Short mmCIF file of C-alpha atoms in Angstrom, two decimals:
data_model
loop_
_atom_site.label_atom_id
_atom_site.label_comp_id
_atom_site.label_asym_id
_atom_site.label_seq_id
_atom_site.Cartn_x
_atom_site.Cartn_y
_atom_site.Cartn_z
CA MET A 22 9.51 -12.67 -47.34
CA LYS A 23 5.84 -11.85 -46.77
CA ARG A 24 6.82 -9.66 -43.82
CA VAL A 25 9.26 -7.65 -45.98
CA VAL A 26 6.65 -7.17 -48.69
CA PHE A 27 4.10 -6.07 -46.11
CA PHE A 28 6.35 -3.36 -44.63
CA LEU A 29 7.42 -2.19 -48.10
CA GLY A 30 3.80 -1.89 -49.13
CA PHE A 31 2.98 -0.07 -45.91
CA ALA A 32 5.74 2.48 -46.54
CA LEU A 33 4.69 3.05 -50.14
CA ALA A 34 1.06 3.43 -49.11
CA LEU A 35 2.07 6.23 -46.80
CA GLY A 36 4.00 7.97 -49.54
CA ALA A 37 7.26 7.58 -47.62
CA SER A 38 10.66 7.37 -49.21
CA ARG A 39 13.85 6.34 -47.43
CA PRO A 40 15.42 9.59 -46.16
CA LEU A 41 18.99 10.75 -46.72
CA LEU A 42 20.67 10.68 -43.30
CA ARG A 43 23.48 12.77 -41.88
CA GLU A 44 25.32 13.02 -38.57
CA VAL A 45 23.64 15.67 -36.44
CA TYR A 46 24.91 14.39 -33.08
CA SER A 47 28.39 12.87 -32.73
CA LEU A 48 29.76 10.89 -29.78
CA GLN A 49 31.90 13.04 -27.47
CA LYS A 50 32.41 10.70 -24.50
CA TYR A 51 31.43 7.23 -23.36
CA LEU A 52 31.26 7.18 -19.58
CA LYS A 53 31.80 3.68 -18.21
CA PHE A 54 31.78 2.55 -14.59
CA GLU A 55 33.83 -0.42 -13.45
CA GLY A 56 31.64 -3.40 -12.62
CA LYS A 57 28.39 -1.45 -13.08
CA PHE A 58 25.82 -1.79 -15.84
CA TYR A 59 22.13 -1.54 -16.90
CA PHE A 60 21.63 2.23 -16.50
CA THR A 61 17.89 2.55 -16.01
CA PRO A 62 15.50 3.96 -14.77
CA MET A 63 16.29 7.64 -15.33
CA ALA A 64 15.24 10.90 -13.68
CA GLU A 65 15.56 14.41 -15.15
CA GLY A 66 16.46 17.37 -12.92
CA PRO A 67 17.00 21.08 -13.61
CA GLN A 68 20.77 20.64 -14.01
CA ALA A 69 21.40 16.92 -13.69
CA LEU A 70 20.29 13.44 -14.72
CA ALA A 71 20.20 10.36 -12.50
CA PHE A 72 20.32 6.70 -13.52
CA GLY A 73 19.86 3.53 -11.53
CA TYR A 74 22.51 0.84 -11.95
CA VAL A 75 23.19 -2.75 -10.93
CA SER A 76 26.53 -4.48 -10.54
CA LYS A 77 28.12 -7.60 -11.96
CA VAL A 78 30.15 -7.99 -8.77
CA LYS A 79 29.19 -10.96 -6.59
CA PRO A 80 28.98 -9.69 -3.01
CA THR A 81 31.35 -11.22 -0.49
CA GLU A 82 30.17 -12.42 2.90
CA GLU A 83 31.73 -9.29 4.42
CA GLU A 84 29.74 -7.07 2.05
CA LEU A 85 26.53 -8.94 2.84
CA LYS A 86 27.18 -8.59 6.57
CA ALA A 87 27.79 -4.86 6.11
CA ALA A 88 24.52 -4.59 4.15
CA ARG A 89 22.63 -6.29 7.00
CA GLU A 90 24.11 -3.86 9.51
CA ARG A 91 23.20 -0.93 7.27
CA LEU A 92 19.56 -2.09 7.10
CA LYS A 93 19.44 -2.41 10.89
CA ARG A 94 20.71 1.15 11.20
CA ILE A 95 17.99 2.36 8.79
CA VAL A 96 15.25 0.70 10.85
CA ASP A 97 16.73 1.95 14.13
CA GLU A 98 16.98 5.51 12.80
CA GLY A 99 13.42 5.38 11.45
CA ILE A 100 12.06 4.27 14.83
CA ARG A 101 14.07 6.98 16.59
CA ARG A 102 12.81 9.72 14.20
CA GLN A 103 9.17 8.66 14.37
CA TYR A 104 8.87 7.60 18.03
CA GLY A 105 12.04 8.67 19.87
CA SER A 106 12.99 5.17 21.06
CA TYR A 107 12.03 1.51 20.75
CA GLU A 108 10.46 1.72 24.21
CA ARG A 109 8.10 4.48 23.06
CA TYR A 110 7.43 2.60 19.80
CA TYR A 111 6.36 -0.55 21.68
CA LYS A 112 4.20 1.49 24.07
CA GLU A 113 2.50 3.13 21.05
CA MET A 114 1.86 -0.30 19.54
CA GLU A 115 0.35 -1.43 22.85
CA ARG A 116 -1.98 1.58 22.73
CA VAL A 117 -2.98 0.74 19.15
CA GLY A 118 -3.56 -2.86 20.25
CA GLU A 119 -5.83 -1.76 23.10
CA GLU A 120 -7.89 0.42 20.72
CA ALA A 121 -8.15 -2.41 18.18
CA GLY A 122 -9.20 -4.85 20.91
CA GLU A 123 -11.88 -2.49 22.23
CA LYS A 124 -13.30 -1.85 18.75
CA TYR A 125 -13.28 -5.57 18.08
CA ARG A 126 -15.11 -6.21 21.38
CA ARG A 127 -17.84 -3.71 20.44
CA GLU A 128 -18.35 -4.65 16.79
CA ALA A 129 -17.41 -8.30 16.25
CA PRO A 130 -20.26 -10.89 16.20
CA ALA A 131 -20.59 -12.97 19.36
CA ILE A 132 -19.50 -16.22 17.71
CA ILE A 133 -16.30 -14.54 16.45
CA ARG A 134 -15.58 -13.11 19.89
CA ASP A 135 -15.93 -16.61 21.33
CA ILE A 136 -13.32 -18.19 19.06
CA MET A 137 -11.00 -15.13 19.00
CA PRO A 138 -11.33 -13.11 22.22
CA PRO A 139 -10.60 -9.33 22.26
CA SER A 140 -7.67 -9.92 24.60
CA LEU A 141 -5.94 -11.84 21.81
CA ILE A 142 -6.38 -8.92 19.40
CA LYS A 143 -5.02 -6.56 22.06
CA GLU A 144 -1.89 -8.67 22.45
CA ALA A 145 -1.49 -9.59 18.77
CA VAL A 146 -1.08 -6.06 17.39
CA PRO A 147 2.05 -5.10 19.40
CA PHE A 148 3.41 -8.63 18.97
CA PHE A 149 3.18 -8.56 15.17
CA MET A 150 4.47 -4.99 14.92
CA LYS A 151 7.49 -5.96 17.00
CA ALA A 152 7.97 -9.08 14.89
CA MET A 153 7.87 -7.02 11.69
CA VAL A 154 10.64 -4.74 12.96
CA LEU A 155 12.74 -7.71 14.00
CA MET A 156 12.17 -9.34 10.60
CA VAL A 157 13.38 -6.26 8.69
CA ARG A 158 16.36 -5.79 11.03
CA ASN A 159 17.37 -9.39 10.37
CA LEU A 160 16.32 -9.64 6.73
CA PRO A 161 17.69 -12.86 5.18
CA TYR A 162 20.20 -12.53 2.36
CA VAL A 163 21.20 -15.17 -0.13
CA SER A 164 24.92 -15.52 -0.75
CA THR A 165 24.44 -15.61 -4.53
CA PRO A 166 22.82 -12.53 -6.13
CA ILE A 167 19.59 -12.98 -8.05
CA GLY A 168 20.36 -12.95 -11.75
CA ASN A 169 23.15 -10.44 -12.36
CA PHE A 170 22.55 -8.30 -9.30
CA GLY A 171 25.13 -7.36 -6.73
CA GLU A 172 25.67 -3.81 -5.57
CA THR A 173 22.94 -1.40 -6.69
CA GLY A 174 22.66 2.38 -6.60
CA VAL A 175 22.48 5.55 -8.67
CA VAL A 176 24.75 7.65 -10.88
CA ILE A 177 24.15 11.42 -10.92
CA LEU A 178 25.46 13.21 -14.02
CA LYS A 179 25.61 17.01 -13.80
CA ASP A 180 25.53 19.45 -16.69
CA ASP A 181 29.32 19.96 -16.46
CA LEU A 182 29.66 16.15 -16.89
CA SER A 183 30.86 15.68 -13.31
CA LEU A 184 29.66 12.47 -11.67
CA LYS A 185 28.45 11.15 -8.34
CA VAL A 186 28.19 7.36 -7.92
CA ILE A 187 26.14 6.42 -4.84
CA SER A 188 25.91 2.82 -3.64
CA LEU A 189 22.55 2.11 -1.99
CA GLY A 190 22.53 -1.60 -1.23
CA ILE A 191 22.98 -5.23 -2.25
CA ASN A 192 20.39 -6.90 -4.51
CA GLU A 193 18.13 -3.85 -4.23
CA PRO A 194 17.48 -2.65 -7.81
CA VAL A 195 16.24 0.91 -8.24
CA GLU A 196 12.53 0.90 -9.02
CA ASP A 197 11.87 4.63 -9.33
CA LEU A 198 13.68 7.93 -8.75
CA GLU A 199 12.83 11.62 -8.97
CA PHE A 200 14.49 15.00 -8.41
CA SER A 201 12.91 17.58 -6.13
CA PRO A 202 11.55 20.61 -8.05
CA ASP A 203 14.59 22.73 -7.09
CA GLY A 204 16.99 19.92 -8.05
CA ARG A 205 18.70 19.79 -4.63
CA LEU A 206 17.40 16.36 -3.62
CA LEU A 207 16.96 12.99 -5.30
CA GLY A 208 14.40 10.50 -4.01
CA VAL A 209 15.11 6.85 -4.79
CA LEU A 210 12.82 3.84 -4.33
CA SER A 211 14.67 0.50 -4.25
CA ASP A 212 13.08 -2.94 -4.36
CA MET A 213 14.06 -5.11 -1.37
CA SER A 214 11.35 -7.73 -1.95
CA TYR A 215 12.22 -11.36 -1.32
CA GLU A 216 10.69 -14.84 -1.30
CA ASP A 217 10.65 -16.86 1.90
CA GLU A 218 11.32 -20.58 2.15
CA LYS A 219 7.70 -21.34 1.23
CA GLY A 220 7.90 -19.26 -1.92
CA LYS A 221 5.75 -16.41 -0.60
CA LEU A 222 6.73 -12.97 -1.92
CA HIS A 223 7.28 -10.24 0.66
CA ILE A 224 7.15 -6.70 -0.77
CA LEU A 225 9.63 -4.31 0.84
CA GLY A 226 10.55 -0.88 -0.48
CA LYS A 227 13.55 1.17 0.63
CA VAL A 228 13.35 4.94 0.19
CA SER A 229 16.59 6.95 0.09
CA LEU A 230 16.86 10.74 0.18
CA VAL A 231 20.08 11.88 -1.52
CA GLU A 232 21.67 15.34 -1.56
CA VAL A 233 22.55 15.94 -5.21
CA GLU A 234 25.49 18.31 -4.68
CA THR A 235 27.42 16.03 -2.32
CA GLY A 236 25.95 12.59 -3.06
CA LYS A 237 25.30 12.18 0.67
CA VAL A 238 22.40 9.95 1.72
CA LEU A 239 20.46 12.18 4.12
CA ALA A 240 17.84 9.68 5.28
CA GLN A 241 16.50 6.21 4.49
CA TRP A 242 13.33 4.30 5.32
CA ILE A 243 12.22 0.69 4.83
CA PHE A 244 8.49 0.11 4.28
CA ARG A 245 6.36 -2.98 3.90
CA GLU A 246 4.17 -3.04 0.75
CA VAL A 247 5.66 0.19 -0.70
CA ARG A 248 6.38 -0.07 -4.41
CA ARG A 249 6.10 1.29 -7.96
CA GLU A 250 6.67 5.04 -7.70
CA LEU A 251 7.54 8.01 -5.51
CA HIS A 252 7.02 11.74 -6.06
CA PHE A 253 8.07 15.02 -4.51
CA THR A 254 5.00 17.07 -3.63
CA PRO A 255 4.79 20.79 -4.49
CA ASP A 256 5.12 21.67 -0.78
CA GLY A 257 8.27 19.68 -0.09
CA LYS A 258 7.17 16.20 0.96
CA LEU A 259 7.59 12.73 -0.48
CA ALA A 260 4.46 10.94 -1.68
CA LEU A 261 4.56 7.13 -1.68
CA LEU A 262 2.20 4.28 -2.49
CA TYR A 263 1.25 1.73 0.14
CA TYR A 264 0.33 -0.90 -2.41
CA PRO A 265 -0.53 -4.41 -1.13
CA LEU A 266 -1.54 -6.79 -3.92
CA ASP A 267 -3.73 -9.17 -1.92
CA GLY A 268 -6.87 -7.03 -2.31
CA LYS A 269 -7.63 -7.35 1.40
CA ARG A 270 -5.78 -4.32 2.73
CA GLN A 271 -6.57 -0.73 1.83
CA ARG A 272 -4.19 0.84 -0.67
CA LYS A 273 -3.26 4.44 0.06
CA ILE A 274 -0.98 7.36 -0.71
CA PHE A 275 0.99 8.53 2.31
CA PHE A 276 3.47 11.36 2.83
CA ILE A 277 6.86 11.93 4.48
CA ASN A 278 7.57 15.43 5.82
CA LEU A 279 11.09 16.23 4.62
CA GLU A 280 11.67 18.83 7.33
CA THR A 281 10.96 16.49 10.23
CA LEU A 282 11.68 13.27 8.26
CA LYS A 283 8.53 11.81 9.83
CA ILE A 284 5.57 10.04 8.26
CA GLU A 285 2.51 12.31 8.36
CA ASP A 286 -0.77 11.21 9.86
CA GLN A 287 -2.64 12.35 6.73
CA ALA A 288 -3.06 9.64 4.08
CA LEU A 289 -5.32 9.15 1.07
CA PRO A 290 -6.99 5.70 0.87
CA LEU A 291 -7.77 4.69 -2.73
CA ASN A 292 -8.30 1.71 -5.01
CA PHE A 293 -5.35 2.05 -7.43
CA PHE A 294 -5.08 0.67 -10.94
CA ASN A 295 -2.54 -2.16 -11.21
CA GLY A 296 -1.23 -1.47 -14.72
CA GLU A 297 2.01 -3.36 -15.09
CA GLY A 298 3.43 -6.28 -17.02
CA LYS A 299 5.70 -6.99 -19.95
CA MET A 300 5.29 -5.95 -23.57
CA GLU A 301 7.82 -7.06 -26.19
CA GLY A 302 10.28 -7.97 -23.45
CA ILE A 303 10.07 -4.58 -21.71
CA SER A 304 8.72 -4.24 -18.19
CA PHE A 305 6.23 -1.39 -18.10
CA LYS A 306 4.28 0.35 -15.38
CA GLU A 307 1.49 2.77 -16.10
CA PRO A 308 1.54 5.78 -13.74
CA ILE A 309 -0.76 5.83 -10.73
CA MET A 310 -0.44 9.43 -9.51
CA LYS A 311 0.76 12.79 -10.80
CA PHE A 312 0.84 16.32 -9.44
CA SER A 313 -0.12 19.08 -11.84
CA PRO A 314 2.43 21.82 -12.64
CA GLY A 315 2.02 24.48 -9.98
CA GLY A 316 0.81 21.85 -7.51
CA LYS A 317 -2.88 22.74 -7.50
CA TYR A 318 -4.07 19.22 -8.31
CA LEU A 319 -3.23 15.63 -7.46
CA THR A 320 -4.51 13.14 -10.04
CA VAL A 321 -4.80 9.39 -9.38
CA MET A 322 -5.75 6.54 -11.74
CA LEU A 323 -8.33 4.30 -10.07
CA SER A 324 -8.96 0.63 -10.79
CA GLU A 325 -12.09 1.41 -12.80
CA GLY A 326 -10.14 3.37 -15.42
CA ILE A 327 -11.29 6.58 -13.76
CA LEU A 328 -8.92 9.50 -13.27
CA GLN A 329 -9.76 11.13 -9.92
CA VAL A 330 -8.76 14.78 -9.53
CA PHE A 331 -8.08 16.03 -5.98
CA SER A 332 -7.20 19.46 -4.69
CA TYR A 333 -3.76 19.77 -3.17
CA PRO A 334 -2.74 20.04 -0.37
CA GLY A 335 -6.31 19.67 0.91
CA LEU A 336 -6.82 16.26 -0.84
CA LYS A 337 -10.46 17.13 -1.46
CA PRO A 338 -12.03 15.10 -4.33
CA LEU A 339 -13.05 17.55 -7.07
CA PHE A 340 -14.19 15.59 -10.14
CA LYS A 341 -13.61 12.40 -12.11
CA ILE A 342 -12.64 11.72 -15.73
CA LYS A 343 -13.42 8.53 -17.67
CA ALA A 344 -9.87 8.23 -18.96
CA GLY A 345 -9.42 4.53 -19.69
CA TYR A 346 -6.08 3.04 -18.73
CA GLY A 347 -2.77 4.61 -19.65
CA PRO A 348 -0.67 7.74 -19.10
CA TRP A 349 -2.01 11.28 -18.89
CA PHE A 350 -0.32 14.60 -19.52
CA PHE A 351 -0.43 18.18 -18.21
CA SER A 352 0.27 21.41 -20.03
CA PRO A 353 3.18 23.37 -18.42
CA GLU A 354 0.96 25.94 -16.73
CA GLY A 355 -1.48 23.28 -15.46
CA LYS A 356 -4.43 24.49 -17.57
CA TYR A 357 -4.98 21.37 -19.68
CA LEU A 358 -4.97 17.63 -19.02
CA LEU A 359 -4.80 15.10 -21.88
CA THR A 360 -5.81 11.46 -21.35
CA SER A 361 -4.28 8.49 -23.16
CA ALA A 362 -7.62 8.11 -24.96
CA GLY A 363 -7.04 11.53 -26.55
CA GLU A 364 -9.55 13.64 -24.61
CA LEU A 365 -8.44 17.15 -23.68
CA TRP A 366 -9.79 18.65 -20.44
CA ASP A 367 -9.74 22.21 -19.13
CA LEU A 368 -8.99 21.77 -15.42
CA SER A 369 -10.29 25.16 -14.32
CA SER A 370 -13.73 24.61 -15.87
CA ARG A 371 -13.64 20.84 -15.15
CA SER A 372 -14.90 20.08 -18.64
CA PRO A 373 -13.66 18.41 -21.86
CA VAL A 374 -12.71 20.79 -24.66
CA GLY A 375 -11.73 18.40 -27.45
CA ASN A 376 -10.96 14.89 -28.62
CA VAL A 377 -7.95 13.94 -30.76
CA ALA A 378 -9.68 11.20 -32.76
CA ARG A 379 -12.71 13.37 -33.61
CA SER A 380 -10.70 16.51 -34.40
CA THR A 381 -8.27 14.72 -36.73
CA GLY A 382 -10.91 12.50 -38.35
CA MET A 383 -9.08 9.29 -37.41
CA LYS A 384 -11.37 6.27 -37.73
CA ARG A 385 -8.98 4.10 -35.71
CA PHE A 386 -7.04 5.68 -32.89
CA ALA A 387 -4.32 3.57 -31.27
CA GLY A 388 -4.15 5.63 -28.07
CA ILE A 389 -1.53 8.18 -26.99
CA PHE A 390 1.91 6.89 -26.04
CA ASP A 391 3.54 10.25 -25.28
CA ALA A 392 2.54 13.92 -25.44
CA LEU A 393 4.22 17.31 -25.11
CA PHE A 394 2.57 20.72 -24.82
CA ALA A 395 4.58 23.54 -26.42
CA GLY A 396 3.04 27.01 -26.65
CA ASP A 397 -0.08 26.91 -28.81
CA TYR A 398 0.60 23.36 -30.00
CA LEU A 399 0.32 19.82 -28.74
CA TYR A 400 2.64 17.07 -29.99
CA ILE A 401 1.57 13.45 -29.59
CA THR A 402 2.81 9.99 -30.55
CA ASP A 403 0.40 7.09 -30.78
CA ARG A 404 1.15 3.47 -29.90
CA ILE A 405 2.16 2.78 -33.51
CA GLY A 406 4.77 5.52 -33.38
CA PHE A 407 3.35 8.26 -35.60
CA LEU A 408 4.00 11.83 -34.50
CA ARG A 409 1.35 14.53 -34.89
CA LYS A 410 1.34 18.28 -34.27
CA LEU A 411 -2.05 19.66 -33.20
CA SER A 412 -3.19 23.23 -32.55
CA LEU A 413 -4.64 24.17 -29.14
CA PRO A 414 -7.37 24.03 -28.06
CA SER A 415 -9.03 22.96 -31.34
CA LEU A 416 -6.74 19.89 -31.77
CA ARG A 417 -6.66 20.53 -35.52
CA GLN A 418 -3.81 18.56 -37.08
CA VAL A 419 -1.03 20.79 -38.42
CA ALA A 420 1.60 18.19 -39.37
CA SER A 421 2.35 14.48 -39.05
CA SER A 422 5.28 12.11 -39.53
CA VAL A 423 5.69 9.32 -42.09
CA PHE A 424 6.68 5.65 -41.90
CA TYR A 425 10.45 6.06 -41.49
CA SER A 426 10.18 8.83 -38.88
CA ARG A 427 8.00 6.94 -36.41
CA ILE A 428 9.12 7.44 -32.81
CA SER A 429 7.97 6.68 -29.26
CA TRP A 430 8.96 9.52 -26.89
CA ILE A 431 8.98 13.23 -27.71
CA LYS A 432 12.07 15.15 -26.57
CA PHE A 433 12.93 18.43 -28.28
CA SER A 434 16.47 19.77 -28.32
CA PRO A 435 16.74 22.96 -26.20
CA ASP A 436 16.41 25.20 -29.29
CA GLY A 437 13.51 23.14 -30.69
CA ARG A 438 15.34 22.32 -33.92
CA TYR A 439 15.38 18.54 -33.45
CA ILE A 440 13.28 15.82 -31.84
CA VAL A 441 15.16 12.85 -30.39
CA SER A 442 13.51 9.57 -29.45
CA LEU A 443 13.94 5.84 -29.01
CA PHE A 444 12.29 3.38 -31.39
CA ARG A 445 12.60 -0.16 -32.66
CA PRO A 446 14.95 -0.65 -35.64
CA LEU A 447 13.24 -1.54 -38.91
CA ARG A 448 15.35 -4.64 -39.41
CA GLY A 449 17.27 -7.13 -37.28
CA ARG A 450 16.48 -8.44 -33.82
CA SER A 451 13.59 -6.93 -31.90
CA LEU A 452 14.82 -8.24 -28.52
CA VAL A 453 18.31 -8.29 -26.99
CA SER A 454 19.71 -10.10 -23.96
CA TYR A 455 22.45 -9.14 -21.55
CA GLY A 456 23.72 -11.68 -19.08
CA LYS A 457 21.45 -14.58 -18.21
CA ARG A 458 18.14 -12.98 -17.33
CA LEU A 459 17.94 -9.41 -18.58
CA ARG A 460 16.00 -9.28 -21.84
CA VAL A 461 14.64 -6.04 -23.28
CA ARG A 462 13.48 -4.56 -26.53
CA LYS A 463 16.07 -3.47 -29.07
CA ASN A 464 16.01 0.33 -29.43
CA VAL A 465 17.93 2.75 -31.61
CA VAL A 466 17.99 6.55 -31.27
CA LYS A 467 16.16 8.54 -33.94
CA VAL A 468 16.74 12.23 -34.63
CA LEU A 469 13.97 14.09 -36.48
CA ASP A 470 13.80 17.59 -37.89
CA GLY A 471 11.64 19.56 -35.44
CA LYS A 472 9.56 21.26 -38.17
CA SER A 473 9.25 18.78 -41.02
CA PHE A 474 9.38 15.62 -38.84
CA GLU A 475 11.77 14.10 -41.38
CA LEU A 476 14.23 11.48 -40.11
CA VAL A 477 17.76 12.94 -40.25
CA GLN A 478 19.89 10.54 -38.15
CA VAL A 479 19.79 7.06 -36.61
CA ILE A 480 22.24 6.31 -33.77
CA GLU A 481 22.97 2.58 -33.61
CA ASP A 482 26.43 2.29 -32.00
CA LEU A 483 24.96 1.10 -28.71
CA THR A 484 25.79 -1.74 -26.32
CA PRO A 485 23.58 -3.47 -27.27
CA THR A 486 20.58 -1.13 -27.09
CA ALA A 487 19.48 2.30 -25.88
CA LEU A 488 17.69 2.28 -22.51
CA ASN A 489 17.02 5.99 -21.81
CA HIS A 490 17.82 9.34 -23.36
CA SER A 491 17.57 13.02 -22.45
CA PHE A 492 19.16 16.42 -23.03
CA LEU A 493 21.54 17.88 -20.46
CA GLY A 494 22.04 21.43 -21.62
CA GLU A 495 22.95 21.15 -25.29
CA LYS A 496 24.33 17.63 -24.91
CA LEU A 497 22.36 14.50 -25.74
CA ILE A 498 22.76 11.74 -23.14
CA VAL A 499 21.92 8.12 -24.02
CA SER A 500 22.23 5.27 -21.52
CA ASP A 501 22.84 1.68 -22.57
CA PHE A 502 23.82 -1.49 -20.72
CA GLU A 503 27.43 -0.49 -20.10
CA GLY A 504 27.43 3.26 -19.50
CA LEU A 505 26.33 6.74 -20.53
CA ARG A 506 27.00 8.12 -24.02
CA VAL A 507 27.46 11.87 -24.36
CA TYR A 508 26.71 13.33 -27.83
CA GLU A 509 27.42 16.84 -29.08
CA ARG A 510 25.63 18.53 -31.95
CA ARG A 511 27.82 19.15 -34.93
CA LYS A 512 28.30 22.76 -35.99
#
């Protein structure tokens, strides 16, 4: 009872009244896929959307055997692309071992050399590299999927509502995916991590390069300690994170040349920020790196809450921003950068030009959850869900939402008339479960008037919650646990 009174008082204090709702978007189709569910994460392309999925189907022994053979082929093909043959790979590892042994002989203290001679280092490097390849080629599989997993992969939905369903593995949930800037390719990062008999976690990431038009998998790689996110670079490469968690090995960003399909020698060693966990039942991962629109800058969040700005493709460190921890946002032309703390930077002059909290007179600022630059205005939502429209570059507040129209993400309809977002319902359960182990926050879809920020529609006919949403042309696409919902705007 006290909770109800509190929220009622909060609404009245804000001068909000319950809005009169109408149906702006109506359900046109519900696309379901036999045996597949949990359609997240999502990627947005120029003319398509892509969603990761997992499967309820328990793999048979034949399917598991086929998956093992597929992984062996991926490793074999990767060795062939990078080195030409296993013979050349092992010779290269022997060379690396000799160099490591010689450096160890020169630099290691005498007592260390006595108990671990350089000859052992020389022999150990090629031995362990060979063992790692053999381990991946013979990766153990359990006969019972973890949780609800079985087959995993991606669904590509094009603007004409045609579909491509691409199976990528067994018990390998999609961790991240992204379209290339021209929309021809889709990069997918799948999680192949497993625990050994002693309970030790081994991080393995599988990267798949998919041709969007045909759904053909053009190339795949398996990497140790690769996780979290992948990005297409402005000059046609894939950027990945080598991200060991033990704190002993150097984290770095490395690149795959998509013309040669080889790993480039150039890498960027950095101390990344490990911003991940669970909040209200939702797994979240703060971004680590982003390329600016136009590709002039690469920005990386460091462990000290510092945003490091590099030139690209030169990877020269330019300047640092005390950004705190959280997402950051670029204006479309790459002129401005906004931190989650609300500070606006001009990238060309490398200087701050404004602060959201100071400009709006907010005594308590909850931090920016999402932001969208549009012409001479900046739209932001804070971590409480209030939407604000600010002028650029002064950050003067032009408009703001009220209690009932709180939202999380900012997505304008193509004509700018409506804003569509996910948000928690005001009543009922805050968490929902699906199957035995999948538990996420309950979300509904809110539709706001793009000018007044008034709430005009709430979409609740979901199974059992909304996971992602986006516009595909004029159509609104919402994913839930059992498929993709296609909504059309009423005339």
